[in-house]
Amino acid sequence: MLYKRLPEFLKAEPQVKAAWRLLQCAWQGSSEGVWRALRGHPWSGPAEVLAEALAERFRSRHLDLVAAAYSHITPTRLAALCGCGEEDAVALALGRGWRRAEDGSGALEVVPPPSTRGELDDLAALEQLSEYMMQLE
């Protein structure tokens, strides 16, 4: 709604137009469109810093989603999701501890990050849950 309220002279600015295209792609869930919008405009000034931060966060978010949803992924698909070349995508994956698949397919084996939920894996967890349930009754 903010874009619709902008004066026409601001809407004509190239960076405003590029930001509007970027936001439209993000709203529609088109990650490839977001990457095209980010790379397709020469950002400058404060917008350049924002675009770089957005790209880094967007890439990190996609890597987290891939780690949660995939067991194996091709470098081509990962590169498309992360908005980079295949070599860079492989480097990002290996940096996260992922491995190359042993079947020779060229795919990457996704290693999910360890759980950070503070899980208790022993008898103490069962005892704590039992005490909690007793208090509820």
N, CA and C atoms as an extended XYZ file, in Angstrom:
411
Properties=species:S:1:pos:R:3:atomname:S:1:resname:S:1:resid:I:1 pbc="F F F"
N         0.822       -1.195        0.000 N   MET     1
C         0.000        0.000        0.000 CA  MET     1
C         0.870        1.264        0.000 C   MET     1
N         2.046        1.164        0.567 N   LEU     2
C         2.928        2.324        0.597 CA  LEU     2
C         3.293        2.754       -0.820 C   LEU     2
N         3.564        1.785       -1.687 N   TYR     3
C         3.958        2.113       -3.056 CA  TYR     3
C         2.852        2.896       -3.758 C   TYR     3
N         1.616        2.526       -3.532 N   LYS     4
C         0.498        3.209       -4.182 CA  LYS     4
C         0.366        4.662       -3.712 C   LYS     4
N         0.823        4.934       -2.498 N   ARG     5
C         0.726        6.293       -1.955 CA  ARG     5
C         1.931        7.158       -2.299 C   ARG     5
N         2.950        6.573       -2.915 N   LEU     6
C         4.132        7.362       -3.274 CA  LEU     6
C         3.805        8.363       -4.374 C   LEU     6
N         4.414        9.520       -4.328 N   PRO     7
C         4.238       10.477       -5.427 CA  PRO     7
C         4.822        9.899       -6.725 C   PRO     7
N         4.289       10.318       -7.831 N   GLU     8
C         4.701        9.793       -9.138 CA  GLU     8
C         6.187        9.998       -9.410 C   GLU     8
N         6.752       11.109       -8.982 N   PHE     9
C         8.171       11.347       -9.252 CA  PHE     9
C         9.051       10.329       -8.517 C   PHE     9
N         8.615        9.829       -7.348 N   LEU    10
C         9.373        8.791       -6.647 CA  LEU    10
C         9.203        7.435       -7.316 C   LEU    10
N         8.003        7.167       -7.811 N   LYS    11
C         7.761        5.900       -8.509 CA  LYS    11
C         8.609        5.780       -9.769 C   LYS    11
N         9.006        6.921      -10.326 N   ALA    12
C         9.810        6.924      -11.545 CA  ALA    12
C        11.284        6.641      -11.268 C   ALA    12
N        11.700        6.712      -10.009 N   GLU    13
C        13.101        6.445       -9.658 CA  GLU    13
C        13.443        4.984       -9.965 C   GLU    13
N        14.577        4.716      -10.610 N   PRO    14
C        14.941        3.336      -10.960 CA  PRO    14
C        15.070        2.408       -9.744 C   PRO    14
N        15.636        2.918       -8.643 N   GLN    15
C        15.790        2.059       -7.461 CA  GLN    15
C        14.453        1.741       -6.820 C   GLN    15
N        13.515        2.672       -6.859 N   VAL    16
C        12.183        2.428       -6.315 CA  VAL    16
C        11.469        1.383       -7.171 C   VAL    16
N        11.585        1.511       -8.492 N   LYS    17
C        10.985        0.517       -9.387 CA  LYS    17
C        11.584       -0.866       -9.147 C   LYS    17
N        12.905       -0.920       -9.007 N   ALA    18
C        13.583       -2.203       -8.778 CA  ALA    18
C        13.169       -2.797       -7.432 C   ALA    18
N        13.063       -1.965       -6.415 N   ALA    19
C        12.638       -2.446       -5.097 CA  ALA    19
C        11.202       -2.954       -5.156 C   ALA    19
N        10.353       -2.275       -5.917 N   TRP    20
C         8.959       -2.705       -6.068 CA  TRP    20
C         8.886       -4.066       -6.751 C   TRP    20
N         9.682       -4.267       -7.804 N   ARG    21
C         9.720       -5.584       -8.480 CA  ARG    21
C        10.216       -6.657       -7.521 C   ARG    21
N        11.228       -6.332       -6.742 N   LEU    22
C        11.782       -7.267       -5.765 CA  LEU    22
C        10.725       -7.666       -4.740 C   LEU    22
N        10.005       -6.701       -4.211 N   LEU    23
C         8.974       -6.990       -3.219 CA  LEU    23
C         7.814       -7.783       -3.813 C   LEU    23
N         7.462       -7.502       -5.059 N   GLN    24
C         6.410       -8.270       -5.715 CA  GLN    24
C         6.802       -9.738       -5.829 C   GLN    24
N         8.028       -9.992       -6.232 N   CYS    25
C         8.504      -11.379       -6.361 CA  CYS    25
C         8.528      -12.072       -5.006 C   CYS    25
N         8.979      -11.355       -3.984 N   ALA    26
C         9.021      -11.940       -2.641 CA  ALA    26
C         7.605      -12.250       -2.156 C   ALA    26
N         6.663      -11.343       -2.411 N   TRP    27
C         5.282      -11.539       -1.982 CA  TRP    27
C         4.658      -12.741       -2.676 C   TRP    27
N         5.026      -12.951       -3.942 N   GLN    28
C         4.485      -14.064       -4.715 CA  GLN    28
C         5.218      -15.372       -4.442 C   GLN    28
N         6.280      -15.323       -3.667 N   GLY    29
C         7.029      -16.528       -3.327 CA  GLY    29
C         7.941      -17.011       -4.434 C   GLY    29
N         8.323      -16.147       -5.323 N   SER    30
C         9.198      -16.506       -6.432 CA  SER    30
C        10.643      -16.210       -6.058 C   SER    30
N        11.321      -17.223       -5.547 N   SER    31
C        12.705      -16.989       -5.137 CA  SER    31
C        13.597      -16.675       -6.337 C   SER    31
N        13.336      -17.319       -7.465 N   GLU    32
C        14.139      -17.015       -8.655 CA  GLU    32
C        13.891      -15.586       -9.126 C   GLU    32
N        12.650      -15.105       -8.983 N   GLY    33
C        12.344      -13.719       -9.317 CA  GLY    33
C        13.036      -12.745       -8.388 C   GLY    33
N        13.121      -13.106       -7.106 N   VAL    34
C        13.826      -12.259       -6.149 CA  VAL    34
C        15.293      -12.145       -6.538 C   VAL    34
N        15.901      -13.282       -6.896 N   TRP    35
C        17.314      -13.240       -7.276 CA  TRP    35
C        17.517      -12.434       -8.545 C   TRP    35
N        16.610      -12.574       -9.513 N   ARG    36
C        16.714      -11.766      -10.743 CA  ARG    36
C        16.605      -10.283      -10.408 C   ARG    36
N        15.678       -9.928       -9.525 N   ALA    37
C        15.500       -8.522       -9.153 CA  ALA    37
C        16.709       -7.992       -8.393 C   ALA    37
N        17.277       -8.802       -7.527 N   LEU    38
C        18.460       -8.360       -6.775 CA  LEU    38
C        19.668       -8.163       -7.688 C   LEU    38
N        19.869       -9.083       -8.613 N   ARG    39
C        21.044       -8.997       -9.501 CA  ARG    39
C        20.810       -8.095      -10.702 C   ARG    39
N        19.547       -7.827      -11.014 N   GLY    40
C        19.234       -7.102      -12.236 CA  GLY    40
C        19.295       -5.595      -12.125 C   GLY    40
N        19.638       -5.093      -10.979 N   HIS    41
C        19.692       -3.643      -10.807 CA  HIS    41
C        20.998       -3.260      -10.117 C   HIS    41
N        21.655       -2.203      -10.600 N   PRO    42
C        22.877       -1.732       -9.918 CA  PRO    42
C        22.507       -0.877       -8.699 C   PRO    42
N        22.367       -1.512       -7.561 N   TRP    43
C        21.990       -0.807       -6.340 CA  TRP    43
C        23.100        0.151       -5.936 C   TRP    43
N        22.724        1.271       -5.329 N   SER    44
C        23.735        2.234       -4.882 CA  SER    44
C        23.277        2.874       -3.580 C   SER    44
N        24.235        3.418       -2.862 N   GLY    45
C        23.941        4.098       -1.603 CA  GLY    45
C        23.412        3.138       -0.552 C   GLY    45
N        22.491        3.604        0.276 N   PRO    46
C        21.932        2.749        1.329 CA  PRO    46
C        21.200        1.525        0.766 C   PRO    46
N        20.655        1.655       -0.430 N   ALA    47
C        19.948        0.528       -1.042 CA  ALA    47
C        20.913       -0.621       -1.348 C   ALA    47
N        22.163       -0.301       -1.638 N   GLU    48
C        23.152       -1.339       -1.914 CA  GLU    48
C        23.406       -2.183       -0.662 C   GLU    48
N        23.538       -1.526        0.465 N   VAL    49
C        23.758       -2.234        1.730 CA  VAL    49
C        22.546       -3.095        2.059 C   VAL    49
N        21.357       -2.539        1.866 N   LEU    50
C        20.133       -3.298        2.130 CA  LEU    50
C        20.008       -4.496        1.195 C   LEU    50
N        20.332       -4.310       -0.075 N   ALA    51
C        20.242       -5.407       -1.045 CA  ALA    51
C        21.219       -6.528       -0.692 C   ALA    51
N        22.428       -6.166       -0.280 N   GLU    52
C        23.408       -7.186        0.111 CA  GLU    52
C        22.953       -7.939        1.351 C   GLU    52
N        22.418       -7.220        2.326 N   ALA    53
C        21.932       -7.870        3.548 CA  ALA    53
C        20.739       -8.767        3.242 C   ALA    53
N        19.848       -8.304        2.374 N   LEU    54
C        18.699       -9.113        1.986 CA  LEU    54
C        19.147      -10.373        1.264 C   LEU    54
N        20.103      -10.250        0.363 N   ALA    55
C        20.600      -11.409       -0.370 CA  ALA    55
C        21.208      -12.429        0.583 C   ALA    55
N        21.990      -11.974        1.526 N   GLU    56
C        22.622      -12.887        2.481 CA  GLU    56
C        21.582      -13.585        3.349 C   GLU    56
N        20.620      -12.829        3.822 N   ARG    57
C        19.571      -13.425        4.663 CA  ARG    57
C        18.681      -14.382        3.870 C   ARG    57
N        18.354      -13.989        2.649 N   PHE    58
C        17.522      -14.821        1.784 CA  PHE    58
C        18.243      -16.137        1.471 C   PHE    58
N        19.541      -16.043        1.188 N   ARG    59
C        20.341      -17.239        0.895 CA  ARG    59
C        20.409      -18.151        2.119 C   ARG    59
N        20.644      -17.573        3.281 N   SER    60
C        20.719      -18.361        4.508 CA  SER    60
C        19.387      -19.040        4.803 C   SER    60
N        18.299      -18.316        4.598 N   ARG    61
C        16.962      -18.879        4.827 CA  ARG    61
C        16.697      -20.050        3.886 C   ARG    61
N        17.090      -19.913        2.637 N   HIS    62
C        16.884      -21.005        1.684 CA  HIS    62
C        17.750      -22.222        2.029 C   HIS    62
N        18.945      -21.982        2.489 N   LEU    63
C        19.784      -23.107        2.909 CA  LEU    63
C        19.162      -23.827        4.100 C   LEU    63
N        18.586      -23.077        5.037 N   ASP    64
C        17.906      -23.689        6.175 CA  ASP    64
C        16.700      -24.499        5.720 C   ASP    64
N        15.936      -23.961        4.765 N   LEU    65
C        14.773      -24.685        4.250 CA  LEU    65
C        15.184      -25.957        3.522 C   LEU    65
N        16.251      -25.886        2.753 N   VAL    66
C        16.751      -27.076        2.061 CA  VAL    66
C        17.191      -28.124        3.075 C   VAL    66
N        17.864      -27.689        4.127 N   ALA    67
C        18.326      -28.624        5.159 CA  ALA    67
C        17.152      -29.317        5.837 C   ALA    67
N        16.028      -28.620        5.950 N   ALA    68
C        14.855      -29.207        6.603 CA  ALA    68
C        14.049      -30.092        5.664 C   ALA    68
N        14.116      -29.836        4.361 N   ALA    69
C        13.207      -30.512        3.433 CA  ALA    69
C        13.867      -31.558        2.536 C   ALA    69
N        15.147      -31.485        2.319 N   TYR    70
C        15.808      -32.363        1.357 CA  TYR    70
C        16.758      -33.325        2.059 C   TYR    70
N        16.912      -34.491        1.455 N   SER    71
C        17.988      -35.389        1.883 CA  SER    71
C        19.138      -35.315        0.880 C   SER    71
N        18.797      -35.054       -0.387 N   HIS    72
C        19.786      -34.876       -1.455 CA  HIS    72
C        19.286      -33.761       -2.369 C   HIS    72
N        20.217      -33.004       -2.931 N   ILE    73
C        19.856      -31.933       -3.860 CA  ILE    73
C        20.983      -31.768       -4.870 C   ILE    73
N        20.616      -31.458       -6.100 N   THR    74
C        21.634      -31.248       -7.125 CA  THR    74
C        22.227      -29.848       -6.966 C   THR    74
N        23.473      -29.692       -7.337 N   PRO    75
C        24.076      -28.349       -7.271 CA  PRO    75
C        23.323      -27.332       -8.126 C   PRO    75
N        22.751      -27.776       -9.246 N   THR    76
C        22.001      -26.866      -10.110 CA  THR    76
C        20.781      -26.314       -9.387 C   THR    76
N        20.029      -27.185       -8.721 N   ARG    77
C        18.838      -26.753       -7.995 CA  ARG    77
C        19.218      -25.865       -6.811 C   ARG    77
N        20.260      -26.243       -6.094 N   LEU    78
C        20.707      -25.442       -4.957 CA  LEU    78
C        21.165      -24.060       -5.416 C   LEU    78
N        21.854      -24.010       -6.540 N   ALA    79
C        22.308      -22.725       -7.074 CA  ALA    79
C        21.118      -21.843       -7.431 C   ALA    79
N        20.072      -22.428       -8.000 N   ALA    80
C        18.878      -21.646       -8.344 CA  ALA    80
C        18.202      -21.106       -7.089 C   ALA    80
N        18.141      -21.912       -6.042 N   LEU    81
C        17.515      -21.472       -4.796 CA  LEU    81
C        18.346      -20.415       -4.073 C   LEU    81
N        19.660      -20.503       -4.208 N   CYS    82
C        20.548      -19.598       -3.476 CA  CYS    82
C        21.015      -18.407       -4.305 C   CYS    82
N        20.626      -18.354       -5.562 N   GLY    83
C        20.970      -17.207       -6.384 CA  GLY    83
C        22.447      -17.060       -6.660 C   GLY    83
N        23.115      -18.176       -6.888 N   CYS    84
C        24.554      -18.122       -7.155 CA  CYS    84
C        24.902      -19.189       -8.192 C   CYS    84
N        26.158      -19.290       -8.527 N   GLY    85
C        26.618      -20.306       -9.450 CA  GLY    85
C        26.733      -21.655       -8.751 C   GLY    85
N        26.857      -22.704       -9.558 N   GLU    86
C        26.928      -24.052       -8.994 CA  GLU    86
C        28.144      -24.233       -8.089 C   GLU    86
N        29.279      -23.687       -8.481 N   GLU    87
C        30.486      -23.832       -7.658 CA  GLU    87
C        30.302      -23.155       -6.302 C   GLU    87
N        29.695      -21.980       -6.315 N   ASP    88
C        29.438      -21.272       -5.055 CA  ASP    88
C        28.423      -22.032       -4.203 C   ASP    88
N        27.416      -22.610       -4.856 N   ALA    89
C        26.406      -23.379       -4.122 CA  ALA    89
C        27.042      -24.595       -3.457 C   ALA    89
N        27.924      -25.275       -4.174 N   VAL    90
C        28.615      -26.432       -3.599 CA  VAL    90
C        29.485      -25.985       -2.426 C   VAL    90
N        30.162      -24.852       -2.573 N   ALA    91
C        30.999      -24.340       -1.482 CA  ALA    91
C        30.143      -23.997       -0.252 C   ALA    91
N        28.969      -23.389       -0.472 N   LEU    92
C        28.069      -23.092        0.649 CA  LEU    92
C        27.625      -24.375        1.336 C   LEU    92
N        27.283      -25.382        0.534 N   ALA    93
C        26.814      -26.651        1.091 CA  ALA    93
C        27.915      -27.344        1.883 C   ALA    93
N        29.098      -27.407        1.317 N   LEU    94
C        30.208      -28.056        2.019 CA  LEU    94
C        30.574      -27.278        3.279 C   LEU    94
N        30.409      -25.976        3.250 N   GLY    95
C        30.656      -25.145        4.426 CA  GLY    95
C        29.671      -25.419        5.559 C   GLY    95
N        28.503      -25.936        5.216 N   ARG    96
C        27.505      -26.302        6.223 CA  ARG    96
C        27.638      -27.756        6.660 C   ARG    96
N        28.649      -28.434        6.157 N   GLY    97
C        28.858      -29.813        6.570 CA  GLY    97
C        28.148      -30.840        5.708 C   GLY    97
N        27.564      -30.410        4.592 N   TRP    98
C        26.931      -31.350        3.688 CA  TRP    98
C        28.018      -32.101        2.937 C   TRP    98
N        27.659      -33.228        2.356 N   ARG    99
C        28.644      -34.062        1.655 CA  ARG    99
C        28.206      -34.303        0.219 C   ARG    99
N        29.177      -34.638       -0.606 N   ARG   100
C        28.850      -35.080       -1.958 CA  ARG   100
C        28.303      -36.492       -1.853 C   ARG   100
N        27.276      -36.786       -2.629 N   ALA   101
C        26.664      -38.113       -2.597 CA  ALA   101
C        27.670      -39.142       -3.085 C   ALA   101
N        27.661      -40.296       -2.441 N   GLU   102
C        28.630      -41.337       -2.764 CA  GLU   102
C        28.247      -42.154       -3.995 C   GLU   102
N        27.037      -41.939       -4.532 N   ASP   103
C        26.599      -42.733       -5.671 CA  ASP   103
C        27.128      -42.202       -7.005 C   ASP   103
N        27.906      -41.130       -6.978 N   GLY   104
C        28.509      -40.596       -8.191 CA  GLY   104
C        27.555      -39.761       -9.033 C   GLY   104
N        26.399      -39.423       -8.508 N   SER   105
C        25.400      -38.655       -9.259 CA  SER   105
C        25.740      -37.168       -9.324 C   SER   105
N        26.631      -36.716       -8.480 N   GLY   106
C        26.961      -35.295       -8.420 CA  GLY   106
C        26.080      -34.533       -7.453 C   GLY   106
N        25.085      -35.216       -6.892 N   ALA   107
C        24.183      -34.561       -5.941 CA  ALA   107
C        24.909      -34.315       -4.621 C   ALA   107
N        24.295      -33.482       -3.820 N   LEU   108
C        24.824      -33.199       -2.488 CA  LEU   108
C        23.938      -33.869       -1.454 C   LEU   108
N        24.546      -34.507       -0.492 N   GLU   109
C        23.807      -35.129        0.605 CA  GLU   109
C        23.654      -34.081        1.703 C   GLU   109
N        22.403      -33.764        2.002 N   VAL   110
C        22.111      -32.734        2.983 CA  VAL   110
C        22.220      -33.325        4.384 C   VAL   110
N        23.014      -32.694        5.206 N   VAL   111
C        23.151      -33.115        6.597 CA  VAL   111
C        22.404      -32.084        7.438 C   VAL   111
N        21.273      -32.478        8.034 N   PRO   112
C        20.517      -31.504        8.818 CA  PRO   112
C        21.303      -31.046       10.039 C   PRO   112
N        21.078      -29.800       10.443 N   PRO   113
C        21.785      -29.308       11.625 CA  PRO   113
C        21.285      -30.031       12.875 C   PRO   113
N        22.107      -30.113       13.891 N   PRO   114
C        21.658      -30.764       15.127 CA  PRO   114
C        20.502      -29.985       15.748 C   PRO   114
N        19.638      -30.697       16.404 N   SER   115
C        18.481      -30.082       17.031 CA  SER   115
C        18.935      -29.148       18.150 C   SER   115
N        18.274      -28.004       18.230 N   THR   116
C        18.627      -27.020       19.256 CA  THR   116
C        17.457      -26.794       20.203 C   THR   116
N        16.596      -27.758       20.320 N   ARG   117
C        15.415      -27.595       21.158 CA  ARG   117
C        15.670      -27.896       22.624 C   ARG   117
N        16.859      -28.250       22.999 N   GLY   118
C        17.159      -28.550       24.383 CA  GLY   118
C        16.521      -29.848       24.839 C   GLY   118
N        16.556      -30.835       23.980 N   GLU   119
C        15.917      -32.100       24.292 CA  GLU   119
C        16.696      -32.858       25.373 C   GLU   119
N        15.973      -33.526       26.229 N   LEU   120
C        16.571      -34.402       27.219 CA  LEU   120
C        16.387      -35.833       26.719 C   LEU   120
N        17.440      -36.602       26.675 N   ASP   121
C        17.379      -37.913       26.059 CA  ASP   121
C        17.485      -39.067       27.047 C   ASP   121
N        17.207      -38.837       28.302 N   ASP   122
C        17.430      -39.917       29.247 CA  ASP   122
C        16.268      -40.056       30.219 C   ASP   122
N        16.512      -40.771       31.243 N   LEU   123
C        15.498      -41.024       32.265 CA  LEU   123
C        15.062      -39.739       32.956 C   LEU   123
N        15.951      -38.759       33.040 N   ALA   124
C        15.610      -37.484       33.676 CA  ALA   124
C        14.472      -36.794       32.925 C   ALA   124
N        14.456      -36.912       31.618 N   ALA   125
C        13.381      -36.307       30.835 CA  ALA   125
C        12.051      -36.966       31.146 C   ALA   125
N        12.045      -38.274       31.239 N   LEU   126
C        10.825      -38.996       31.560 CA  LEU   126
C        10.342      -38.656       32.965 C   LEU   126
N        11.274      -38.552       33.904 N   GLU   127
C        10.926      -38.200       35.273 CA  GLU   127
C        10.352      -36.786       35.338 C   GLU   127
N        10.963      -35.863       34.604 N   GLN   128
C        10.494      -34.482       34.589 CA  GLN   128
C         9.087      -34.409       33.992 C   GLN   128
N         8.842      -35.148       32.938 N   LEU   129
C         7.520      -35.173       32.320 CA  LEU   129
C         6.488      -35.792       33.258 C   LEU   129
N         6.873      -36.840       33.950 N   SER   130
C         5.941      -37.494       34.902 CA  SER   130
C         5.562      -36.532       36.027 C   SER   130
N         6.531      -35.816       36.564 N   GLU   131
C         6.246      -34.854       37.621 CA  GLU   131
C         5.323      -33.744       37.127 C   GLU   131
N         5.541      -33.309       35.927 N   TYR   132
C         4.712      -32.262       35.345 CA  TYR   132
C         3.274      -32.751       35.184 C   TYR   132
N         3.121      -33.966       34.704 N   MET   133
C         1.788      -34.536       34.509 CA  MET   133
C         1.069      -34.722       35.858 C   MET   133
N         1.800      -35.104       36.891 N   MET   134
C         1.219      -35.288       38.214 CA  MET   134
C         0.699      -33.935       38.740 C   MET   134
N         1.405      -32.856       38.448 N   GLN   135
C         0.974      -31.552       38.917 CA  GLN   135
C        -0.275      -31.081       38.191 C   GLN   135
N        -0.451      -31.527       36.957 N   LEU   136
C        -1.632      -31.147       36.199 CA  LEU   136
C        -2.891      -31.820       36.734 C   LEU   136
N        -2.742      -33.000       37.285 N   GLU   137
C        -3.905      -33.746       37.784 CA  GLU   137
C        -4.316      -33.249       39.105 C   GLU   137
